[in-house]
PDB file of N, CA and C in Angstrom:
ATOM      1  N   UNK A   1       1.888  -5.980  11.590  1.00 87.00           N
ATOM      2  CA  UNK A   1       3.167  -5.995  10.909  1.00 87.00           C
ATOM      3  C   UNK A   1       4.112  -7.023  11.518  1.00 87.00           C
ATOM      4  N   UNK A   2       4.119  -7.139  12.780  1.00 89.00           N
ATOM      5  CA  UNK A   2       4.901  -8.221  13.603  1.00 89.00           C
ATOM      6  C   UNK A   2       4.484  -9.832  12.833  1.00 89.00           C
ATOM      7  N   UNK A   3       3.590 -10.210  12.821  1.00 92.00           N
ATOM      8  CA  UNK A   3       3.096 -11.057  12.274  1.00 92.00           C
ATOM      9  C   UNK A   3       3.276 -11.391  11.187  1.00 92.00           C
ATOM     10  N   UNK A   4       3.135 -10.569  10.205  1.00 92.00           N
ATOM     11  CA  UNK A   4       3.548 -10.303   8.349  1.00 92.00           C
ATOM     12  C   UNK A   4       5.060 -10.656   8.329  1.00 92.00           C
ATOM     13  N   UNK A   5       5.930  -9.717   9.506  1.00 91.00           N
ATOM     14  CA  UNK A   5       7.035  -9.768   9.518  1.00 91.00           C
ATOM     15  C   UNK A   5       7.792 -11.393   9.771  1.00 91.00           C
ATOM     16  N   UNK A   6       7.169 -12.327  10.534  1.00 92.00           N
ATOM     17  CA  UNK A   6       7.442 -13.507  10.793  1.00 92.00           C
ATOM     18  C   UNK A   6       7.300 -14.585   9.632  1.00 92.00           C
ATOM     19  N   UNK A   7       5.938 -14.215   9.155  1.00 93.00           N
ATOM     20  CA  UNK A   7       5.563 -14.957   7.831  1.00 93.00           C
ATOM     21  C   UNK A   7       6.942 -14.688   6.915  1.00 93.00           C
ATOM     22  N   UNK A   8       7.258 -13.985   6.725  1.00 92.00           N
ATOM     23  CA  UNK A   8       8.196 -13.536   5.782  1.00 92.00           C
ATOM     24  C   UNK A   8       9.837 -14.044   6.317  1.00 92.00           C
ATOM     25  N   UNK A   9       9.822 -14.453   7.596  1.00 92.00           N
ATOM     26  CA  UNK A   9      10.841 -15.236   8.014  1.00 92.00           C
ATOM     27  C   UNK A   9      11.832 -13.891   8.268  1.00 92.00           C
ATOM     28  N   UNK A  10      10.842 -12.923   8.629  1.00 90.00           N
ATOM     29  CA  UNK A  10      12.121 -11.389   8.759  1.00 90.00           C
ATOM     30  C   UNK A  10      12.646 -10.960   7.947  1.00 90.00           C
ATOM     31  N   UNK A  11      12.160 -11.175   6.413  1.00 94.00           N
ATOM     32  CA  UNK A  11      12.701 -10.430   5.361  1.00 94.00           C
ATOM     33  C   UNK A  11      12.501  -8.913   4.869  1.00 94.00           C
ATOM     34  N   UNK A  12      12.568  -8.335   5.654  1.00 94.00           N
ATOM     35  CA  UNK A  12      11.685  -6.908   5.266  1.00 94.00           C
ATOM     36  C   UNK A  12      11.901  -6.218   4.146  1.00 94.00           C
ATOM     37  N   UNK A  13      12.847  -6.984   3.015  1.00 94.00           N
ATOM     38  CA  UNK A  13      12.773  -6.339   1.769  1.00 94.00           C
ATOM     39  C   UNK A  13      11.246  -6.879   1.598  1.00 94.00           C
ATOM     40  N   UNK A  14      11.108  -8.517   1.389  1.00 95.00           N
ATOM     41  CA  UNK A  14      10.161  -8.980   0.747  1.00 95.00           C
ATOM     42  C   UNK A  14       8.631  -8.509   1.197  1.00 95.00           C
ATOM     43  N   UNK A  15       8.761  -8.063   2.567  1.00 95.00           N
ATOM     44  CA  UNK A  15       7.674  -7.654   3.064  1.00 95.00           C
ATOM     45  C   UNK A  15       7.132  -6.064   2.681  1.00 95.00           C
ATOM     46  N   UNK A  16       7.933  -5.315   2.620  1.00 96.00           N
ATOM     47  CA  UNK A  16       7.649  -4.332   1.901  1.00 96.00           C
ATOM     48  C   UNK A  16       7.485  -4.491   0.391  1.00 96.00           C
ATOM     49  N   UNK A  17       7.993  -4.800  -0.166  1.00 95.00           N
ATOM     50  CA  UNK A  17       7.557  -5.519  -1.680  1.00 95.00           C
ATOM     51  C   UNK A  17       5.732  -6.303  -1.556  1.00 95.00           C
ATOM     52  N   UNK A  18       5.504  -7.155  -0.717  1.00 94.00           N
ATOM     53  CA  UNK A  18       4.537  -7.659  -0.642  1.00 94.00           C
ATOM     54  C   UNK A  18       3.426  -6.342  -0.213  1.00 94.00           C
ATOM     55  N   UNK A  19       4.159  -5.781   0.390  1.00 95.00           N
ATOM     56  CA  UNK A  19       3.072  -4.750   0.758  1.00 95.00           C
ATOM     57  C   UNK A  19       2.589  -3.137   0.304  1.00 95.00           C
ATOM     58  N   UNK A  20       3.748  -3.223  -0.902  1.00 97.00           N
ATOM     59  CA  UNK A  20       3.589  -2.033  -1.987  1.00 97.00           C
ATOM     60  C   UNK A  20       4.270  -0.932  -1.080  1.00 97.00           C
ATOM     61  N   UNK A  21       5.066  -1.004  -0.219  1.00 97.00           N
ATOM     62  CA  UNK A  21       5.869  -0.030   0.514  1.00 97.00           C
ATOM     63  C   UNK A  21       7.176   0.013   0.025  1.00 97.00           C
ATOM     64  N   UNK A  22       7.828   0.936   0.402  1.00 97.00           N
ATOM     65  CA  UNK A  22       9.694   0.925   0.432  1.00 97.00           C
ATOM     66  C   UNK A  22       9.712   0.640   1.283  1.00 97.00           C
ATOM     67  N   UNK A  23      11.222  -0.079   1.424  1.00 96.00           N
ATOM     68  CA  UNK A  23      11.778  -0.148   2.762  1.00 96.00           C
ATOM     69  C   UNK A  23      11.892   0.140   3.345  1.00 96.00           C
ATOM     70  N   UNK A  24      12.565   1.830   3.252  1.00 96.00           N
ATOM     71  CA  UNK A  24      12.646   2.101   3.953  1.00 96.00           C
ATOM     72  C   UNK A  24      11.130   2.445   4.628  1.00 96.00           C
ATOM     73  N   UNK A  25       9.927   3.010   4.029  1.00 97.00           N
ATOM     74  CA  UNK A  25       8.708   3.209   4.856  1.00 97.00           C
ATOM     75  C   UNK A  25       8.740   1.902   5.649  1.00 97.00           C
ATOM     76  N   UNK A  26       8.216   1.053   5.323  1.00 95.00           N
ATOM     77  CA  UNK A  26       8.281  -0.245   6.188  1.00 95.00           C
ATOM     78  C   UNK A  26       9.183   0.027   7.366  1.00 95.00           C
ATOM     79  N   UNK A  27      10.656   0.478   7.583  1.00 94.00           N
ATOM     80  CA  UNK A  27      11.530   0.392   8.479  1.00 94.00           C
ATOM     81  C   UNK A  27      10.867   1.450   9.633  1.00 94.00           C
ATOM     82  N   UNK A  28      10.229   2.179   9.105  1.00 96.00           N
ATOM     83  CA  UNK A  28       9.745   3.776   9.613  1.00 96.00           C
ATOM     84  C   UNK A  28       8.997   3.043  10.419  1.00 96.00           C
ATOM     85  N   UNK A  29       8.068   2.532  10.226  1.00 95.00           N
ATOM     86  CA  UNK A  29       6.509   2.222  11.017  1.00 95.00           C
ATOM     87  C   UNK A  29       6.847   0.836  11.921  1.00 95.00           C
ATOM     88  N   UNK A  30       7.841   0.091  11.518  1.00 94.00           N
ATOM     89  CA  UNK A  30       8.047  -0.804  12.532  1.00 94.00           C
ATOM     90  C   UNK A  30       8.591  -0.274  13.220  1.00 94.00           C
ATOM     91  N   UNK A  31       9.799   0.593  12.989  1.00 94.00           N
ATOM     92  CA  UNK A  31      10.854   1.450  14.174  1.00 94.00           C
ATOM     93  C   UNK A  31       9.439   2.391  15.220  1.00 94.00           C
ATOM     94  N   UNK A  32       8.181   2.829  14.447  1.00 96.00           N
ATOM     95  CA  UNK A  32       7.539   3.922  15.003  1.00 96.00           C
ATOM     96  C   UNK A  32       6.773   2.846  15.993  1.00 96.00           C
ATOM     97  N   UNK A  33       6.593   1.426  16.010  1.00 93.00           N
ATOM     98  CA  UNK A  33       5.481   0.549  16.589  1.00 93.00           C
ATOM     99  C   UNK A  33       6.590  -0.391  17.606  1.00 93.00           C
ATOM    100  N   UNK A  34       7.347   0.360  17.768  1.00 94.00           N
ATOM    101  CA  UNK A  34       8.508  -0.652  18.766  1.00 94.00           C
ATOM    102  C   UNK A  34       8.914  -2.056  18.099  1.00 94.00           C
ATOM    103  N   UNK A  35       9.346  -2.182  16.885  1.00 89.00           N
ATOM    104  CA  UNK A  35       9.382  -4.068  16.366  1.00 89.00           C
ATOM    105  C   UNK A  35      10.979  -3.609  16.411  1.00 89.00           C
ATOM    106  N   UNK A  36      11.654  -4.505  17.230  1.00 81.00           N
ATOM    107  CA  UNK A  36      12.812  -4.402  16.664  1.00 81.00           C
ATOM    108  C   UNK A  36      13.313  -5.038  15.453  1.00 81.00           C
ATOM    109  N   UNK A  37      14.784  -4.928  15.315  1.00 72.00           N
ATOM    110  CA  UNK A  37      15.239  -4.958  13.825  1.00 72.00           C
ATOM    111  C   UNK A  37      15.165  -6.577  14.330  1.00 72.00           C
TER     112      UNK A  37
END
């Protein structure tokens, strides 16, 4: 996800969009994997 997250230039709307998640899930699992905001 760190990685995905960079590709995306830190957009985590678009990254959850790309990845068929909500945001907020997305926010969940990076907050749960230590990525900060």
């Amino acid at each position: 996800l760190a990685h995905a997250l960079r590709v995306f230039n830190g957009s985590r709307s678009e990254l959850a969009r790309e990845l068929g998640l909500s945001e907020r899930t997305l926010y969940r699992r990076l907050r749960a994997l230590g990525i900060p905001r």
